[in-house]
């Protein structure tokens, strides 16, 4: 994660400690997306001129706090000079058996499509930080989703062990990441936009932005929730497995249907909406 690209290290936007947490959270979310246990993390810090030792230690302490919460060991790394503050994290995950891990390629026609938690908070919070929407009492949760994301480690293990057939994390947005799952599984996923669980405060922010809330919920990235498929007969088992480890909840938002591999987003009028999340291009 690079200053000026993934965050802006300035007063009112984020702190060094939050930068450290966000970088580790993004890496840990990739483990959650397979149902893996966290193991070792290696941090490389690219430090620009003027970035103090105190701020560097605050950054590492922010990562360390999340590492302690998730059972992750920060085992090493490196420090180099860089033109902009850069935090690169390598994370290692573990499982007792390969069969315990879950990939993106197991969904089948007829499977239900679900997500954990609530969506759109990080994108709405980013709009506030960028000055596109006003800050107020309703924006606290959305800002927290940007500054201090939580990887769904326990939820990923529960889904993998509880009967999910395919799993991915929502780092680039539902519209992009669910499409990755669909293509890997060779199925067509149909998403009901009205069924998306909207984070607190997002509706108010979207009203100011003159956008439907589902646009940020489906198109915004860095919510770090989990998107998964499960056969209908395993629905209760999956819900029970998640309840045993978490209170974030599940929303069932669609289904795998017959058709060419890919994703359809359908609005309240049953019309298909063309919407994209983040795509990595260079």
Short mmCIF file of C-alpha atoms in Angstrom, two decimals, residues 57-236:
data_model
loop_
_atom_site.label_atom_id
_atom_site.label_comp_id
_atom_site.label_asym_id
_atom_site.label_seq_id
_atom_site.Cartn_x
_atom_site.Cartn_y
_atom_site.Cartn_z
CA UNK A 57 7.11 2.76 15.19
CA UNK A 58 3.45 3.85 15.35
CA UNK A 59 2.87 2.21 11.97
CA UNK A 60 4.39 -1.07 13.10
CA UNK A 61 2.46 -0.92 16.38
CA UNK A 62 -0.79 -0.53 14.41
CA UNK A 63 0.03 -3.68 12.47
CA UNK A 64 1.15 -5.44 15.67
CA UNK A 65 -2.18 -4.74 17.40
CA UNK A 66 -4.10 -6.46 14.58
CA UNK A 67 -1.55 -9.27 14.50
CA UNK A 68 -2.14 -9.90 18.19
CA UNK A 69 -5.91 -9.88 17.70
CA UNK A 70 -5.72 -12.45 14.89
CA UNK A 71 -2.96 -14.74 16.17
CA UNK A 72 -0.49 -13.59 13.52
CA UNK A 73 3.26 -13.50 14.16
CA UNK A 74 5.19 -10.60 12.62
CA UNK A 75 8.33 -12.59 11.93
CA UNK A 76 10.48 -10.15 10.01
CA UNK A 77 10.76 -7.84 7.06
CA UNK A 78 12.91 -4.95 5.91
CA UNK A 79 13.18 -1.16 5.95
CA UNK A 80 14.31 0.79 2.89
CA UNK A 81 14.30 4.37 1.65
CA UNK A 82 11.43 5.13 -0.75
CA UNK A 83 10.02 8.19 -2.56
CA UNK A 84 6.63 7.67 -0.86
CA UNK A 85 5.56 5.77 2.23
CA UNK A 86 5.08 2.16 1.15
CA UNK A 87 3.99 -0.85 3.20
CA UNK A 88 4.31 -4.27 1.59
CA UNK A 89 3.05 -7.29 3.51
CA UNK A 90 3.71 -10.96 2.82
CA UNK A 91 1.40 -13.21 4.82
CA UNK A 92 1.61 -16.98 5.29
CA UNK A 93 -1.47 -19.05 6.09
CA UNK A 94 -1.81 -22.60 7.34
CA UNK A 95 -4.21 -25.51 7.45
CA UNK A 96 -3.79 -28.98 8.92
CA UNK A 97 -4.97 -30.54 5.66
CA UNK A 98 -5.24 -29.19 2.12
CA UNK A 99 -8.88 -30.29 2.04
CA UNK A 100 -9.71 -27.74 4.76
CA UNK A 101 -8.96 -24.85 2.41
CA UNK A 102 -11.62 -23.47 0.09
CA UNK A 103 -11.05 -21.92 -3.33
CA UNK A 104 -13.10 -19.86 -5.76
CA UNK A 105 -13.86 -22.71 -8.14
CA UNK A 106 -16.38 -24.91 -6.33
CA UNK A 107 -19.72 -23.18 -7.02
CA UNK A 108 -22.33 -25.12 -8.99
CA UNK A 109 -25.61 -24.20 -10.69
CA UNK A 110 -28.31 -23.89 -8.06
CA UNK A 111 -25.98 -22.73 -5.29
CA UNK A 112 -27.01 -19.74 -3.21
CA UNK A 113 -24.79 -16.64 -3.16
CA UNK A 114 -24.16 -14.97 0.18
CA UNK A 115 -22.07 -12.25 1.80
CA UNK A 116 -21.01 -11.62 5.38
CA UNK A 117 -21.61 -8.34 7.17
CA UNK A 118 -22.60 -5.11 5.46
CA UNK A 119 -21.35 -3.48 2.29
CA UNK A 120 -20.55 -0.04 0.95
CA UNK A 121 -19.06 1.39 4.13
CA UNK A 122 -15.48 1.73 2.90
CA UNK A 123 -16.49 3.40 -0.37
CA UNK A 124 -18.85 5.76 1.45
CA UNK A 125 -16.18 6.59 4.00
CA UNK A 126 -13.72 7.30 1.21
CA UNK A 127 -16.21 9.75 -0.33
CA UNK A 128 -16.32 11.60 2.98
CA UNK A 129 -12.52 11.66 3.32
CA UNK A 130 -12.18 12.95 -0.23
CA UNK A 131 -14.62 15.78 0.46
CA UNK A 132 -17.35 14.49 -1.84
CA UNK A 133 -19.80 14.13 1.08
CA UNK A 134 -20.07 15.96 4.36
CA UNK A 135 -18.89 14.45 7.64
CA UNK A 136 -21.50 14.11 10.37
CA UNK A 137 -22.91 11.84 13.07
CA UNK A 138 -23.99 9.33 10.42
CA UNK A 139 -20.50 8.88 8.90
CA UNK A 140 -18.65 7.31 11.85
CA UNK A 141 -19.15 3.68 10.86
CA UNK A 142 -18.22 4.32 7.23
CA UNK A 143 -15.04 6.15 8.21
CA UNK A 144 -14.09 3.28 10.52
CA UNK A 145 -14.48 0.83 7.63
CA UNK A 146 -11.85 2.81 5.69
CA UNK A 147 -9.43 3.47 8.51
CA UNK A 148 -9.60 0.24 10.51
CA UNK A 149 -10.86 -2.68 8.40
CA UNK A 150 -11.34 -6.09 10.01
CA UNK A 151 -10.37 -9.24 8.09
CA UNK A 152 -12.99 -11.99 8.52
CA UNK A 153 -10.56 -14.72 9.62
CA UNK A 154 -12.92 -16.64 11.91
CA UNK A 155 -15.77 -16.26 9.46
CA UNK A 156 -13.67 -17.65 6.62
CA UNK A 157 -12.78 -20.76 8.62
CA UNK A 158 -16.43 -21.21 9.61
CA UNK A 159 -17.63 -20.96 6.02
CA UNK A 160 -14.96 -23.35 4.75
CA UNK A 161 -15.80 -25.89 7.45
CA UNK A 162 -19.53 -25.27 7.43
CA UNK A 163 -20.39 -26.26 3.89
CA UNK A 164 -19.64 -23.34 1.55
CA UNK A 165 -18.66 -24.42 -1.95
CA UNK A 166 -16.64 -21.38 -3.06
CA UNK A 167 -15.24 -18.34 -1.30
CA UNK A 168 -13.61 -14.97 -2.04
CA UNK A 169 -13.02 -11.75 -0.11
CA UNK A 170 -14.45 -8.41 -1.21
CA UNK A 171 -11.35 -6.27 -1.60
CA UNK A 172 -12.08 -4.90 -5.07
CA UNK A 173 -15.86 -4.71 -4.75
CA UNK A 174 -18.67 -7.23 -5.16
CA UNK A 175 -19.10 -6.49 -8.88
CA UNK A 176 -15.49 -7.47 -9.53
CA UNK A 177 -14.84 -10.15 -6.93
CA UNK A 178 -18.10 -12.08 -7.39
CA UNK A 179 -17.33 -12.12 -11.12
CA UNK A 180 -13.93 -13.68 -10.34
CA UNK A 181 -15.70 -16.39 -8.34
CA UNK A 182 -18.20 -16.99 -11.13
CA UNK A 183 -15.51 -17.30 -13.80
CA UNK A 184 -13.35 -19.60 -11.66
CA UNK A 185 -16.36 -21.85 -10.98
CA UNK A 186 -17.68 -21.74 -14.53
CA UNK A 187 -21.15 -20.57 -13.43
CA UNK A 188 -23.33 -17.52 -13.95
CA UNK A 189 -24.10 -15.60 -10.75
CA UNK A 190 -27.27 -13.48 -10.63
CA UNK A 191 -27.23 -10.83 -7.88
CA UNK A 192 -30.31 -9.04 -6.56
CA UNK A 193 -29.05 -5.53 -5.80
CA UNK A 194 -32.00 -4.85 -3.51
CA UNK A 195 -30.86 -7.74 -1.29
CA UNK A 196 -27.44 -6.24 -0.58
CA UNK A 197 -26.87 -5.51 3.12
CA UNK A 198 -26.04 -1.80 3.36
CA UNK A 199 -23.66 -0.51 6.04
CA UNK A 200 -24.96 2.05 8.53
CA UNK A 201 -24.73 5.62 7.23
CA UNK A 202 -24.24 4.62 3.59
CA UNK A 203 -27.78 5.48 2.58
CA UNK A 204 -27.41 9.03 3.94
CA UNK A 205 -24.05 9.49 2.21
CA UNK A 206 -25.43 8.15 -1.05
CA UNK A 207 -28.40 10.51 -0.86
CA UNK A 208 -25.92 13.38 -0.75
CA UNK A 209 -23.94 11.85 -3.63
CA UNK A 210 -27.20 11.30 -5.58
CA UNK A 211 -26.41 7.61 -5.97
CA UNK A 212 -28.40 4.48 -5.10
CA UNK A 213 -26.86 2.82 -2.04
CA UNK A 214 -26.40 -0.43 -3.93
CA UNK A 215 -23.95 1.33 -6.26
CA UNK A 216 -21.39 1.73 -3.48
CA UNK A 217 -22.32 -1.63 -1.95
CA UNK A 218 -21.67 -3.46 -5.23
CA UNK A 219 -19.01 -1.26 -6.79
CA UNK A 220 -16.97 -0.07 -3.81
CA UNK A 221 -13.87 -1.91 -2.66
CA UNK A 222 -12.07 -2.62 0.62
CA UNK A 223 -15.07 -3.76 2.65
CA UNK A 224 -13.13 -6.99 3.24
CA UNK A 225 -16.30 -8.98 3.76
CA UNK A 226 -16.58 -12.51 2.36
CA UNK A 227 -18.61 -13.58 -0.65
CA UNK A 228 -19.42 -17.26 -0.98
CA UNK A 229 -21.65 -19.88 -2.54
CA UNK A 230 -23.37 -22.79 -0.81
CA UNK A 231 -25.86 -25.46 -1.91
CA UNK A 232 -29.42 -24.69 -0.71
CA UNK A 233 -29.50 -27.82 1.43
CA UNK A 234 -26.49 -26.52 3.39
CA UNK A 235 -27.95 -23.05 4.07
CA UNK A 236 -28.92 -23.72 7.67
#
